[in-house]
Amino acid sequence: MEDKSYKEYLPNITTFIFDVDGVLTDGTVTIMTNGDMLRRMNIKDGYALKTAIDAGYNICIISGGSNLGVQKRLEGLGVTDIYLGAHNKIDQLKEYTERKQIQLEHVLYMGDDIPDVPVMKCVGLPTCPQDAVNEIKSISKYVSHKNGGKGAVRDIIEQVMKVQGKWNANFDAKYD
């Protein structure tokens, strides 16, 4: 259930950390005859990630999956901190935040399933897509009205950036 007070956290967010499967994708996998697994990502989520990077936010991906296509897509958007094959996500969270000297209360994490629970309990603003499992919804301070892979990432990035006056702040200057 959405906690109305989540908006109080938005002005202090400096860092976005996302899971991949079920958050940046819709959680389905198409298995090809050669064994390759294909995932679908939302272009609007990609735009929001790129916009956040360009505005100076820290963006990190921590995922149990290890798909080369996912990595290439994220790198193409400018994401440089990508942890794939992460089975104990707390280790990657700790390494990343210590290396970047990020305070956990300034971190927004979006996850959708049980492996995300430990990280979500550590960060300032745990969030999830609408179709996350109940255990994740119960510990989230914000549940997006969008499903994973269907704009949930865009939803929360846009909210944070609007509150901080950074969402399309240079739109007029770029397109005059």
mmCIF file of C-alpha atoms in Angstrom:
data_model
loop_
_atom_site.group_PDB
_atom_site.id
_atom_site.type_symbol
_atom_site.label_atom_id
_atom_site.label_comp_id
_atom_site.label_asym_id
_atom_site.label_seq_id
_atom_site.Cartn_x
_atom_site.Cartn_y
_atom_site.Cartn_z
ATOM 1 C CA MET A 1 0.000 0.000 0.000
ATOM 2 C CA GLU A 2 1.289 3.450 -0.886
ATOM 3 C CA ASP A 3 2.499 5.505 2.051
ATOM 4 C CA LYS A 4 1.538 9.150 1.440
ATOM 5 C CA SER A 5 4.676 10.351 3.206
ATOM 6 C CA TYR A 6 6.980 9.010 0.460
ATOM 7 C CA LYS A 7 6.955 12.501 -1.084
ATOM 8 C CA GLU A 8 8.898 13.763 1.917
ATOM 9 C CA TYR A 9 11.881 11.670 0.756
ATOM 10 C CA LEU A 10 11.942 12.901 -2.863
ATOM 11 C CA PRO A 11 13.855 16.178 -2.307
ATOM 12 C CA ASN A 12 16.816 14.306 -0.791
ATOM 13 C CA ILE A 13 17.280 11.556 -3.386
ATOM 14 C CA THR A 14 20.663 11.659 -5.141
ATOM 15 C CA THR A 15 20.878 8.037 -6.211
ATOM 16 C CA PHE A 16 18.621 5.611 -8.046
ATOM 17 C CA ILE A 17 19.280 1.872 -7.863
ATOM 18 C CA PHE A 18 17.161 -0.528 -9.888
ATOM 19 C CA ASP A 19 16.714 -4.256 -10.262
ATOM 20 C CA VAL A 20 16.281 -5.395 -13.875
ATOM 21 C CA ASP A 21 13.848 -8.295 -14.277
ATOM 22 C CA GLY A 22 10.375 -7.198 -13.199
ATOM 23 C CA VAL A 23 11.443 -3.550 -12.815
ATOM 24 C CA LEU A 24 13.193 -2.444 -16.017
ATOM 25 C CA THR A 25 11.575 -5.381 -17.830
ATOM 26 C CA ASP A 26 8.084 -6.812 -17.567
ATOM 27 C CA GLY A 27 9.509 -9.946 -15.977
ATOM 28 C CA THR A 28 8.864 -12.230 -18.904
ATOM 29 C CA VAL A 29 11.614 -14.014 -20.790
ATOM 30 C CA THR A 30 11.372 -15.300 -24.347
ATOM 31 C CA ILE A 31 13.597 -18.335 -24.717
ATOM 32 C CA MET A 32 15.031 -18.799 -28.202
ATOM 33 C CA THR A 33 15.790 -22.231 -29.666
ATOM 34 C CA ASN A 34 19.525 -21.542 -29.208
ATOM 35 C CA GLY A 35 18.963 -20.901 -25.481
ATOM 36 C CA ASP A 36 19.236 -17.106 -25.619
ATOM 37 C CA MET A 37 16.771 -15.335 -23.354
ATOM 38 C CA LEU A 38 15.214 -12.132 -24.648
ATOM 39 C CA ARG A 39 13.828 -9.380 -22.429
ATOM 40 C CA ARG A 40 11.775 -6.284 -23.255
ATOM 41 C CA MET A 41 12.619 -2.844 -21.862
ATOM 42 C CA ASN A 42 10.500 0.292 -22.033
ATOM 43 C CA ILE A 43 11.849 3.206 -24.111
ATOM 44 C CA LYS A 44 10.283 5.734 -21.714
ATOM 45 C CA ASP A 45 12.144 4.146 -18.792
ATOM 46 C CA GLY A 46 15.324 4.462 -20.871
ATOM 47 C CA TYR A 47 14.657 8.138 -21.534
ATOM 48 C CA ALA A 48 14.185 8.764 -17.812
ATOM 49 C CA LEU A 49 17.427 6.942 -16.958
ATOM 50 C CA LYS A 50 19.363 8.982 -19.522
ATOM 51 C CA THR A 51 17.739 12.224 -18.332
ATOM 52 C CA ALA A 52 18.659 11.447 -14.718
ATOM 53 C CA ILE A 53 22.255 10.652 -15.675
ATOM 54 C CA ASP A 54 22.503 13.886 -17.662
ATOM 55 C CA ALA A 55 21.171 15.790 -14.625
ATOM 56 C CA GLY A 56 23.938 14.356 -12.416
ATOM 57 C CA TYR A 57 22.115 11.660 -10.464
ATOM 58 C CA ASN A 58 23.893 8.450 -9.511
ATOM 59 C CA ILE A 59 22.365 5.483 -11.324
ATOM 60 C CA CYS A 60 23.181 1.902 -10.415
ATOM 61 C CA ILE A 61 21.791 -1.454 -11.512
ATOM 62 C CA ILE A 62 21.908 -4.482 -9.222
ATOM 63 C CA SER A 63 20.426 -7.639 -10.740
ATOM 64 C CA GLY A 64 20.622 -11.357 -10.205
ATOM 65 C CA GLY A 65 20.405 -11.853 -13.968
ATOM 66 C CA SER A 66 23.391 -11.623 -16.276
ATOM 67 C CA ASN A 67 22.135 -10.908 -19.780
ATOM 68 C CA LEU A 68 24.650 -9.296 -22.161
ATOM 69 C CA GLY A 69 21.856 -7.543 -24.082
ATOM 70 C CA VAL A 70 20.631 -5.873 -20.892
ATOM 71 C CA GLN A 71 24.167 -4.729 -20.097
ATOM 72 C CA LYS A 72 24.651 -3.275 -23.598
ATOM 73 C CA ARG A 73 21.319 -1.426 -23.434
ATOM 74 C CA LEU A 74 22.150 0.107 -20.050
ATOM 75 C CA GLU A 75 25.666 1.062 -21.112
ATOM 76 C CA GLY A 76 24.175 2.668 -24.234
ATOM 77 C CA LEU A 77 22.076 4.879 -21.950
ATOM 78 C CA GLY A 78 25.200 5.915 -20.036
ATOM 79 C CA VAL A 79 24.800 3.693 -16.980
ATOM 80 C CA THR A 80 28.301 2.796 -15.789
ATOM 81 C CA ASP A 81 27.583 1.086 -12.462
ATOM 82 C CA ILE A 82 26.038 -2.245 -13.423
ATOM 83 C CA TYR A 83 26.178 -5.288 -11.165
ATOM 84 C CA LEU A 84 24.814 -8.359 -12.934
ATOM 85 C CA GLY A 85 24.777 -11.881 -11.498
ATOM 86 C CA ALA A 86 24.356 -10.352 -8.034
ATOM 87 C CA HIS A 87 22.974 -13.034 -5.747
ATOM 88 C CA ASN A 88 23.605 -11.146 -2.497
ATOM 89 C CA LYS A 89 22.589 -7.612 -3.467
ATOM 90 C CA ILE A 90 23.618 -6.152 -0.099
ATOM 91 C CA ASP A 91 27.287 -6.718 -1.024
ATOM 92 C CA GLN A 92 26.911 -4.678 -4.212
ATOM 93 C CA LEU A 93 24.907 -1.970 -2.427
ATOM 94 C CA LYS A 94 27.600 -1.638 0.220
ATOM 95 C CA GLU A 95 30.462 -1.596 -2.301
ATOM 96 C CA TYR A 96 28.731 0.955 -4.528
ATOM 97 C CA THR A 97 27.636 3.369 -1.798
ATOM 98 C CA GLU A 98 31.002 3.230 -0.026
ATOM 99 C CA ARG A 99 32.951 3.756 -3.262
ATOM 100 C CA LYS A 100 30.754 6.706 -4.261
ATOM 101 C CA GLN A 101 30.417 7.982 -0.660
ATOM 102 C CA ILE A 102 26.620 7.920 -0.849
ATOM 103 C CA GLN A 103 24.496 8.014 2.280
ATOM 104 C CA LEU A 104 21.859 5.268 2.266
ATOM 105 C CA GLU A 105 19.083 7.701 3.217
ATOM 106 C CA HIS A 106 19.637 9.433 -0.154
ATOM 107 C CA VAL A 107 19.138 6.200 -2.100
ATOM 108 C CA LEU A 108 15.941 5.179 -3.883
ATOM 109 C CA TYR A 109 15.784 1.480 -4.745
ATOM 110 C CA MET A 110 13.140 -0.156 -6.904
ATOM 111 C CA GLY A 111 12.699 -3.907 -6.679
ATOM 112 C CA ASP A 112 9.911 -6.372 -7.313
ATOM 113 C CA ASP A 113 10.666 -9.718 -5.684
ATOM 114 C CA ILE A 114 12.070 -11.469 -2.603
ATOM 115 C CA PRO A 115 15.805 -11.075 -3.479
ATOM 116 C CA ASP A 116 15.304 -7.283 -3.233
ATOM 117 C CA VAL A 117 14.079 -7.330 0.395
ATOM 118 C CA PRO A 118 17.469 -6.936 2.155
ATOM 119 C CA VAL A 119 18.481 -3.934 0.015
ATOM 120 C CA MET A 120 15.069 -2.314 0.311
ATOM 121 C CA LYS A 121 15.290 -2.477 4.108
ATOM 122 C CA CYS A 122 18.588 -0.502 4.002
ATOM 123 C CA VAL A 123 17.788 2.422 1.710
ATOM 124 C CA GLY A 124 15.990 5.696 2.357
ATOM 125 C CA LEU A 125 13.219 5.180 -0.186
ATOM 126 C CA PRO A 126 12.265 1.606 -1.100
ATOM 127 C CA THR A 127 9.869 1.533 -4.066
ATOM 128 C CA CYS A 128 8.336 -1.044 -6.382
ATOM 129 C CA PRO A 129 6.231 -1.472 -9.512
ATOM 130 C CA GLN A 130 2.489 -2.116 -9.205
ATOM 131 C CA ASP A 131 2.934 -5.808 -10.044
ATOM 132 C CA ALA A 132 5.604 -6.520 -7.408
ATOM 133 C CA VAL A 133 5.022 -9.405 -5.009
ATOM 134 C CA ASN A 134 3.135 -8.633 -1.797
ATOM 135 C CA GLU A 135 6.213 -8.960 0.412
ATOM 136 C CA ILE A 136 7.876 -6.145 -1.565
ATOM 137 C CA LYS A 137 4.751 -3.976 -1.619
ATOM 138 C CA SER A 138 4.489 -4.260 2.160
ATOM 139 C CA ILE A 139 7.967 -2.768 2.723
ATOM 140 C CA SER A 140 7.806 -0.155 -0.054
ATOM 141 C CA LYS A 141 7.231 3.477 0.823
ATOM 142 C CA TYR A 142 5.945 3.981 -2.730
ATOM 143 C CA VAL A 143 4.166 1.544 -5.055
ATOM 144 C CA SER A 144 4.075 2.870 -8.613
ATOM 145 C CA HIS A 145 0.796 2.809 -10.489
ATOM 146 C CA LYS A 146 2.820 1.327 -13.394
ATOM 147 C CA ASN A 147 3.938 -2.276 -13.779
ATOM 148 C CA GLY A 148 7.542 -3.366 -14.172
ATOM 149 C CA GLY A 149 8.815 -2.775 -17.699
ATOM 150 C CA LYS A 150 5.786 -0.565 -18.347
ATOM 151 C CA GLY A 151 6.981 2.791 -17.048
ATOM 152 C CA ALA A 152 7.473 2.266 -13.295
ATOM 153 C CA VAL A 153 11.077 3.462 -13.541
ATOM 154 C CA ARG A 154 10.038 6.557 -15.494
ATOM 155 C CA ASP A 155 7.285 7.227 -12.960
ATOM 156 C CA ILE A 156 9.581 7.452 -9.945
ATOM 157 C CA ILE A 157 12.515 9.177 -11.687
ATOM 158 C CA GLU A 158 10.173 11.831 -13.071
ATOM 159 C CA GLN A 159 8.617 12.439 -9.636
ATOM 160 C CA VAL A 160 12.011 12.928 -7.972
ATOM 161 C CA MET A 161 13.322 15.172 -10.724
ATOM 162 C CA LYS A 162 10.158 17.310 -10.807
ATOM 163 C CA VAL A 163 10.270 17.873 -7.042
ATOM 164 C CA GLN A 164 13.930 18.885 -7.380
ATOM 165 C CA GLY A 165 13.251 21.137 -10.398
ATOM 166 C CA LYS A 166 15.407 19.029 -12.725
ATOM 167 C CA TRP A 167 12.852 17.278 -14.960
ATOM 168 C CA ASN A 168 13.317 18.801 -18.403
ATOM 169 C CA ALA A 169 14.755 21.906 -16.726
ATOM 170 C CA ASN A 170 16.714 22.678 -19.893
ATOM 171 C CA PHE A 171 13.989 21.646 -22.358
ATOM 172 C CA ASP A 172 13.290 25.199 -23.514
ATOM 173 C CA ALA A 173 16.984 26.007 -23.857
ATOM 174 C CA LYS A 174 17.611 22.868 -25.925
ATOM 175 C CA TYR A 175 14.673 23.351 -28.282
ATOM 176 C CA ASP A 176 14.225 27.100 -28.705
#
